[in-house]
XYZ file of N, CA, C and O in Angstrom:
592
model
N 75.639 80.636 103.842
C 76.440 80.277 104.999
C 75.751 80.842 106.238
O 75.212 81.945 106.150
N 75.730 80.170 107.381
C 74.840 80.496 108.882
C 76.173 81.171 109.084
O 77.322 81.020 108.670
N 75.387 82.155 110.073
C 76.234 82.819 111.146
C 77.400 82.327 112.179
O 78.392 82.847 112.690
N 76.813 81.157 112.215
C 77.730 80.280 113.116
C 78.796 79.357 112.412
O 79.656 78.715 113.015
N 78.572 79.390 110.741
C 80.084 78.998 110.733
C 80.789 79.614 109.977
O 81.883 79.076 109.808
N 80.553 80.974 109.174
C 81.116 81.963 109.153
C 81.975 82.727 110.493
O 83.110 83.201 110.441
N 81.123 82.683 111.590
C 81.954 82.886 112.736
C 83.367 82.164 113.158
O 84.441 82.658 113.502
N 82.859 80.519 112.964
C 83.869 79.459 113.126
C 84.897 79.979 111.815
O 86.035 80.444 111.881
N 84.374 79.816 111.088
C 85.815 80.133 110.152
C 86.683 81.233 110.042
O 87.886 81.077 109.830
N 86.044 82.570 110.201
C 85.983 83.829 110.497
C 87.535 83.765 111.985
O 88.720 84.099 111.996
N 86.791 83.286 112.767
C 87.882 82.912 113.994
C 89.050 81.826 113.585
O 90.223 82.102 113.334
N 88.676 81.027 113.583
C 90.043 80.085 112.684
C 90.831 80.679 112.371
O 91.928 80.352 112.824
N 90.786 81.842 111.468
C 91.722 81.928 109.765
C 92.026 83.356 111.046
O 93.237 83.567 110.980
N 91.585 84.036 111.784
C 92.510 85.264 112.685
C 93.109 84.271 113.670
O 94.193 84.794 113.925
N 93.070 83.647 114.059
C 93.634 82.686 115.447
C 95.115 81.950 114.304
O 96.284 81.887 114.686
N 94.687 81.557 113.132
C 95.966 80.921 112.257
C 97.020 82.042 112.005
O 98.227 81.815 112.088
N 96.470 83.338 111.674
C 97.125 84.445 111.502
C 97.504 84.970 112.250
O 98.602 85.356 111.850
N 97.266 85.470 113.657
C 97.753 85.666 115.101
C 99.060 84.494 115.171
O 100.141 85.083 115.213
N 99.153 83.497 115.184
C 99.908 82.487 115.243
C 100.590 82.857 114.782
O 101.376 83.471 115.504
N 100.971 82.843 113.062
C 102.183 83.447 112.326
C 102.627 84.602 112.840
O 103.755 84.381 113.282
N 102.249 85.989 113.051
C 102.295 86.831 113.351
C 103.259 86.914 115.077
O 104.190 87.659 115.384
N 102.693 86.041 115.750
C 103.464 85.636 117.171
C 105.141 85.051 116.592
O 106.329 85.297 116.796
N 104.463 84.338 115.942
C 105.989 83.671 115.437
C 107.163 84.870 114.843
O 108.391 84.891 114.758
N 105.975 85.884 114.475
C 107.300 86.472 113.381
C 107.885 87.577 114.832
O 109.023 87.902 115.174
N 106.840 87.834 115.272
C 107.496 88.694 116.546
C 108.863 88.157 117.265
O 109.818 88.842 117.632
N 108.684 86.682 117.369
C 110.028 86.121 118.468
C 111.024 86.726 117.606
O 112.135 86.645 118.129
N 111.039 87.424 116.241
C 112.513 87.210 115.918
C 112.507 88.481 115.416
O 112.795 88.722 114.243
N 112.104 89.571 116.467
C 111.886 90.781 116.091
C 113.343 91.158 116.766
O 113.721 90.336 117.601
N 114.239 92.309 116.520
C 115.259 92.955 117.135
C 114.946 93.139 118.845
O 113.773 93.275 119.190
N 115.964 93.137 119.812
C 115.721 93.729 120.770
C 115.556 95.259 120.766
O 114.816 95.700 121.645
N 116.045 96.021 120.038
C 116.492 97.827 119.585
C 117.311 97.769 120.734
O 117.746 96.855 121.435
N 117.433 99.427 120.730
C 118.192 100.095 121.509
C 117.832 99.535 123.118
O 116.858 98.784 123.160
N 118.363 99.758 124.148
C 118.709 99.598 125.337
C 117.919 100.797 126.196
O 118.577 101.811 126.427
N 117.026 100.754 126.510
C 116.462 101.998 127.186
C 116.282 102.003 128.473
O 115.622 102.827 129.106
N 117.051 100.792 129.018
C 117.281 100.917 130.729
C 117.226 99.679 131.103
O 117.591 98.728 130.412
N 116.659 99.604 132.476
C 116.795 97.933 132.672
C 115.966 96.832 132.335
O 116.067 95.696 132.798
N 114.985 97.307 131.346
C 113.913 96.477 130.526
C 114.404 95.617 130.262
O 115.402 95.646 129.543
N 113.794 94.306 130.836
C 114.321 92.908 129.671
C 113.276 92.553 128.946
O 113.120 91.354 128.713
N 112.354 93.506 128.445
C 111.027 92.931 127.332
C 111.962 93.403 125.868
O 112.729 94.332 125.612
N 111.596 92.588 125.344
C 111.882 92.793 123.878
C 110.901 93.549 123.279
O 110.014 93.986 124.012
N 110.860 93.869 121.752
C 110.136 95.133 121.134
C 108.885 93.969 120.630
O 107.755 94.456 120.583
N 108.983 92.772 120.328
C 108.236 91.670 120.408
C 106.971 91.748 121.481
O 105.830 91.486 121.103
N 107.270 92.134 122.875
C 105.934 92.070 123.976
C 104.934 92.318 123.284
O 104.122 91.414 123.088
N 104.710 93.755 122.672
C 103.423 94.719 122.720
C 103.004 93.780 121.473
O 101.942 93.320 121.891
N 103.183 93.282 120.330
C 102.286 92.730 119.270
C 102.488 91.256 120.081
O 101.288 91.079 120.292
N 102.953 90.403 120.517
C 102.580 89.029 121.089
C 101.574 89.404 122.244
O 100.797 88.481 122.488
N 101.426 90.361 122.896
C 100.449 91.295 123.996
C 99.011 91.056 123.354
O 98.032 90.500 123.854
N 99.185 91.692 121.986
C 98.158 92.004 121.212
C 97.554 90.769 120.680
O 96.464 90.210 120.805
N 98.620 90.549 120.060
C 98.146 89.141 119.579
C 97.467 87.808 120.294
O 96.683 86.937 119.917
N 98.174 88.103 121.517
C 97.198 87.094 122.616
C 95.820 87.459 123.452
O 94.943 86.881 124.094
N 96.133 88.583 123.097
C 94.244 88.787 123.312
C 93.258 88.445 121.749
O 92.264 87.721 121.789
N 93.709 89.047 120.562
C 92.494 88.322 119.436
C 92.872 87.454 120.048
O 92.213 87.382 121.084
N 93.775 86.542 119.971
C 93.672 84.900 119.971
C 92.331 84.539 120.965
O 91.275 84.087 120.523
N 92.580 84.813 122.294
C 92.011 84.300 123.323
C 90.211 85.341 122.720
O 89.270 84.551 122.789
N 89.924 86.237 122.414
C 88.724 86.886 121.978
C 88.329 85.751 120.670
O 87.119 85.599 120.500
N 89.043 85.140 119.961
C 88.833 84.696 118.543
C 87.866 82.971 119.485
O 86.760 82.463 119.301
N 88.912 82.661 120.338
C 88.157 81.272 120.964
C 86.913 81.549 121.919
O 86.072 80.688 122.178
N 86.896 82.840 122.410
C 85.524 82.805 123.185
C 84.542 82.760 122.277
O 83.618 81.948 122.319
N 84.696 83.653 121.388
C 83.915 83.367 119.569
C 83.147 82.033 119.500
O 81.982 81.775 119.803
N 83.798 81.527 119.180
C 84.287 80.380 118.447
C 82.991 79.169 119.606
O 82.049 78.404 119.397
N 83.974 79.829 121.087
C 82.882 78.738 121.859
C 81.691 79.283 122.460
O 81.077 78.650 123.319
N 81.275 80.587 122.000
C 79.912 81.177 121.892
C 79.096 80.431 120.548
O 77.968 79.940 120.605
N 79.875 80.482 119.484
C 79.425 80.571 118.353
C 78.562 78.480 118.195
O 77.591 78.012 117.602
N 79.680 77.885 119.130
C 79.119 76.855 118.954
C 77.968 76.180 120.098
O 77.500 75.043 120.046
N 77.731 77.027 120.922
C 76.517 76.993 122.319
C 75.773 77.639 121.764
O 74.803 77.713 122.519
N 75.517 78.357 120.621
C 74.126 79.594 120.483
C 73.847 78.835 119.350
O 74.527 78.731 118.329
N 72.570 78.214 119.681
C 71.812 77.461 118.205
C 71.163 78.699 117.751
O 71.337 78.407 116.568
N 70.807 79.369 117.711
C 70.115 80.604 117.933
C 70.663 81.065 116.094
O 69.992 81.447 115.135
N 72.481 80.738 116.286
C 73.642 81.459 114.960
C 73.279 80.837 113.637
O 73.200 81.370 112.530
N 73.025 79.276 114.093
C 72.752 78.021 113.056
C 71.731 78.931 111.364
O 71.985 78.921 110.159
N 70.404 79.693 112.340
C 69.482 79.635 111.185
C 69.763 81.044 110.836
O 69.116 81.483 109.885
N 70.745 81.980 111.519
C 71.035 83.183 110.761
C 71.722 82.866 109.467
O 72.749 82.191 109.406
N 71.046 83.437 108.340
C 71.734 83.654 106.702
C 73.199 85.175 107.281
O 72.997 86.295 107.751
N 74.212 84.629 107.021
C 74.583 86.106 106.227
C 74.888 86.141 104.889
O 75.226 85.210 104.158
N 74.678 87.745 104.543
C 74.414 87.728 102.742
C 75.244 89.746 103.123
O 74.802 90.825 103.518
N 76.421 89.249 102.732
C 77.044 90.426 102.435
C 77.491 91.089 101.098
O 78.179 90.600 100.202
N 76.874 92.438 101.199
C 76.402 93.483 100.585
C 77.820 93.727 99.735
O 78.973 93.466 100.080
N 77.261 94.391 98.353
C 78.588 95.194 98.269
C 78.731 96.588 99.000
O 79.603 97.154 98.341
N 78.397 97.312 99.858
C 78.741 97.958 100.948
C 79.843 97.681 101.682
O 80.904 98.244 101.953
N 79.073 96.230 102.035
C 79.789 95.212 103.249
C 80.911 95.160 102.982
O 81.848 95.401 103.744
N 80.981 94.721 101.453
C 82.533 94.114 100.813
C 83.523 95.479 100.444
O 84.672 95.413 100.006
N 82.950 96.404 100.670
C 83.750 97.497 100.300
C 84.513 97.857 101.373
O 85.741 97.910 101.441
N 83.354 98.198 102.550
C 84.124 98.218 103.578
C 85.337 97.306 104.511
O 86.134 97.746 105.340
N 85.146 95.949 104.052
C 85.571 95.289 104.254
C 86.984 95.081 103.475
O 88.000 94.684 104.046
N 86.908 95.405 102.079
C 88.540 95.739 101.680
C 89.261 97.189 101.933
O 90.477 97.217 101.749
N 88.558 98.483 102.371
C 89.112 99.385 102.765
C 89.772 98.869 103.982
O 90.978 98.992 104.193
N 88.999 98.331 104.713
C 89.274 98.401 106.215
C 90.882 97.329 106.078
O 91.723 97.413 106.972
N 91.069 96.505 105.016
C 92.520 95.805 104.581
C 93.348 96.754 104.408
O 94.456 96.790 104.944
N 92.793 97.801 103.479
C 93.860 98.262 103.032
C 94.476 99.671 103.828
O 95.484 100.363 103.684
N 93.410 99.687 104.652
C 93.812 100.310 105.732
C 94.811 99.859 107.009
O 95.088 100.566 107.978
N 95.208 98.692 106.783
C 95.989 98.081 107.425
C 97.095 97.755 107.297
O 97.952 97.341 108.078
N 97.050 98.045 105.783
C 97.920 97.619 105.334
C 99.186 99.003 105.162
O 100.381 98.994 105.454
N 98.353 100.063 104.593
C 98.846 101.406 104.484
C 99.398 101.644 106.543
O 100.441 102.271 106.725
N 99.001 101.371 107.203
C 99.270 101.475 108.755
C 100.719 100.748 108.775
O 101.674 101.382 109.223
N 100.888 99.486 108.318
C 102.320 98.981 108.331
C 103.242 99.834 108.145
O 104.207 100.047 108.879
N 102.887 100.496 106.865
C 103.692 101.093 106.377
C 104.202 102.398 107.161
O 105.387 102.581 107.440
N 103.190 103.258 107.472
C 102.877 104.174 108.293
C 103.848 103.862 109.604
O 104.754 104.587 110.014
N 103.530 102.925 110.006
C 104.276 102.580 111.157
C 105.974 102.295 111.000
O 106.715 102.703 111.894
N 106.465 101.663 109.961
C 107.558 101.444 109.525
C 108.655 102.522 109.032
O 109.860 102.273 109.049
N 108.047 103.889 108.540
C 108.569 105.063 108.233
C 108.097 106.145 108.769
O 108.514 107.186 108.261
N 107.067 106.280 109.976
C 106.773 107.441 111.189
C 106.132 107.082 111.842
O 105.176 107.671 112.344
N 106.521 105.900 112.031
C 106.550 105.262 114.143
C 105.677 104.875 114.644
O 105.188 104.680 113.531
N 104.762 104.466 115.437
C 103.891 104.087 116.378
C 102.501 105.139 116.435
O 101.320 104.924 116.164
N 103.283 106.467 116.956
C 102.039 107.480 117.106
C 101.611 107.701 115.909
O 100.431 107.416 115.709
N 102.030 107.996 115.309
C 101.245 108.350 113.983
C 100.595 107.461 113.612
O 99.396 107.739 113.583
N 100.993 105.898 113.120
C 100.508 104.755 112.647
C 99.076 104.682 113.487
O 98.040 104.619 112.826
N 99.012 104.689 114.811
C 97.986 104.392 115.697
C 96.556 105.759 115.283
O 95.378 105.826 114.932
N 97.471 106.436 115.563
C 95.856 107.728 115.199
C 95.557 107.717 114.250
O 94.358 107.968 114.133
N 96.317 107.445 112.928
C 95.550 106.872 111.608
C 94.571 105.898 111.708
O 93.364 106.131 111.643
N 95.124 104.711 111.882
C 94.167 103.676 112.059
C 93.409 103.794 112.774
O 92.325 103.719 112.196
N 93.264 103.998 114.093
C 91.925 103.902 115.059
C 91.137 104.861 114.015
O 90.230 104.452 113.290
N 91.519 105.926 114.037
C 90.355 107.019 113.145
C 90.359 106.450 112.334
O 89.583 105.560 112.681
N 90.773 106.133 111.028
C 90.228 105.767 109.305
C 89.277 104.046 109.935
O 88.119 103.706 109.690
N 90.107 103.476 110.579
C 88.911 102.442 110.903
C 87.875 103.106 111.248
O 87.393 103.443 110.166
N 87.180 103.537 112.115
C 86.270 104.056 113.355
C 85.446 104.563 112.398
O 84.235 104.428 112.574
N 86.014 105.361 110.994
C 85.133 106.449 110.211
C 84.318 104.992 109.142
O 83.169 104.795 108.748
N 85.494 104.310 109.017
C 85.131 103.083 107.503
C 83.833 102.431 108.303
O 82.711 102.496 107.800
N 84.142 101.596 109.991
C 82.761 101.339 110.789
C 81.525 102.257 111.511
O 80.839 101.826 112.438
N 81.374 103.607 110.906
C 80.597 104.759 110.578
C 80.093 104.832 112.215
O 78.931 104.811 112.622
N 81.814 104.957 113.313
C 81.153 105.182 114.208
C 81.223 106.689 114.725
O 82.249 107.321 114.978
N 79.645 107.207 114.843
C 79.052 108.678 114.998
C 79.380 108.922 116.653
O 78.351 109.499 117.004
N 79.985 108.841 117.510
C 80.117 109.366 118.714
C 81.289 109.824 118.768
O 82.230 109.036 118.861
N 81.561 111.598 118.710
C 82.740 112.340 119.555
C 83.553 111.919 120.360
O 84.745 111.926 120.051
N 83.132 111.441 121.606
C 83.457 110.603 122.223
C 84.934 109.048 122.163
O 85.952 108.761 122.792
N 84.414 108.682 121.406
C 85.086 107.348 120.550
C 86.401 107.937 119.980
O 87.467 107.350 120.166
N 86.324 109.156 119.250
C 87.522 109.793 118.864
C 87.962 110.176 118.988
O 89.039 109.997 118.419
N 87.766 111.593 120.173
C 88.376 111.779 121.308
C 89.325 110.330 122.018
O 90.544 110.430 122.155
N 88.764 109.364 122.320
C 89.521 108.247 123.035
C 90.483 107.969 122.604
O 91.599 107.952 123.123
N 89.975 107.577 121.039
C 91.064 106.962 120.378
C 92.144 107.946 119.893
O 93.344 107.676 119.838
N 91.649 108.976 119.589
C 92.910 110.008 119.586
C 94.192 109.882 120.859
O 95.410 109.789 120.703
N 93.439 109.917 122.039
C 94.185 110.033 122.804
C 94.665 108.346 123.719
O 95.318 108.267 124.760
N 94.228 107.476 123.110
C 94.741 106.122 123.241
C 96.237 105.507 122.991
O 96.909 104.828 123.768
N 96.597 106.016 121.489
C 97.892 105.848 120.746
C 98.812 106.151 121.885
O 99.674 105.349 122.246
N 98.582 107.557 122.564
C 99.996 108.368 122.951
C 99.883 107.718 124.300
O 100.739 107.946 125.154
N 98.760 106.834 124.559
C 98.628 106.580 126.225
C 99.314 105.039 126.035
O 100.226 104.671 126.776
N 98.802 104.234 125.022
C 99.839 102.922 124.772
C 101.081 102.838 124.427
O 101.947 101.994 124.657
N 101.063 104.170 123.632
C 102.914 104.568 123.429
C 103.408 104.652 124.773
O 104.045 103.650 125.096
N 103.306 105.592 125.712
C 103.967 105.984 126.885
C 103.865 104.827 128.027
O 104.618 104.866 129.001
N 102.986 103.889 127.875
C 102.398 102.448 128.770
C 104.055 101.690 128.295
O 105.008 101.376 129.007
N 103.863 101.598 126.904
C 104.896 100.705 126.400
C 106.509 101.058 126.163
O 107.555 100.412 126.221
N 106.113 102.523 125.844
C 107.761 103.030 125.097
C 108.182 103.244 126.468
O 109.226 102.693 126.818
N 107.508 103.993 127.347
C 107.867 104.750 128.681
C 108.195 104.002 129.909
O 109.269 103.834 130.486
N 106.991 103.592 130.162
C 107.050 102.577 131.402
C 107.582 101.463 131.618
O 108.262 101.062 132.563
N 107.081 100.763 130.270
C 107.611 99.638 130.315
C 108.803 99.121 129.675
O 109.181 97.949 129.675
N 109.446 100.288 129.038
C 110.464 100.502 128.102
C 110.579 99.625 127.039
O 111.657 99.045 126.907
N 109.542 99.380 126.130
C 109.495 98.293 125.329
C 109.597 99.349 124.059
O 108.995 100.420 123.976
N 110.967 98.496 122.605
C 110.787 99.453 121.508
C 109.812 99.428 120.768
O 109.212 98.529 120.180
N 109.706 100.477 120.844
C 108.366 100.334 119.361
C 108.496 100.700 118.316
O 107.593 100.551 117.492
């Protein structure tokens, strides 16, 4: 399979899944009442979700202007594939995470256990992401009074 339609499909099948995922948000609870917010607890993942979407089509219409993708082989490793089902089931364990101790916690798990599974070596990066969670929590729970 070329690079370029592994990409195409690659984007498809997150842009189909973003979709469901939007859908399941509309029929998320409003929660509790935390002032005069009229965002529902729905914003922050339809938020989210509309950026992959819109990142999944710039993809998509890179992927089909760069002849360049056509004669790349990819040939993934079992490395590749390992990392590639941790990094699931790391997502999956985060649901959960998130569903029985909340947002902050769920978030500094994941950014870190991802970040370590994509073997990224800069201090820096984790520092951020450490301190990212509590800055999107307080963006969303705080400011914008959205439940999370």
């Amino acid at each position: 399979m070329s690079q370029r339609s592994g990409n195409i499909i690659l984007c498809t099948i997150i842009i189909l899944v973003s979709l469901y995922f939007m859908y399941e948000a509309t029929t998320f609870d409003t929660g509790p009442s935390f002032g005069s917010s009229e965002l529902s607890s729905g914003f922050f993942p339809i938020s989210i979700l509309s950026i992959i979407i819109l990142c999944s089509l710039i993809n998509i219409f890179q992927s089909t202007k760069d002849t360049k993708l056509s004669g790349i082989k990819i040939d993934l490793d079992r490395i590749g594939l390992i990392r590639a089902i941790v990094g699931f089931i790391i997502c999956i364990i985060s649901y959960f995470i998130w569903k029985w101790l909340g947002f902050l916690f769920m978030s500094t798990f994941f950014m870190i256990t991802l970040s370590v599974v994509l073997k990224v070596r800069s201090p820096k990066i984790y520092v951020s992401l450490v301190l990212l969670g509590p800055a999107l929590y307080f963006i969303f729970a705080k400011a914008l009074k959205v439940f999370l």
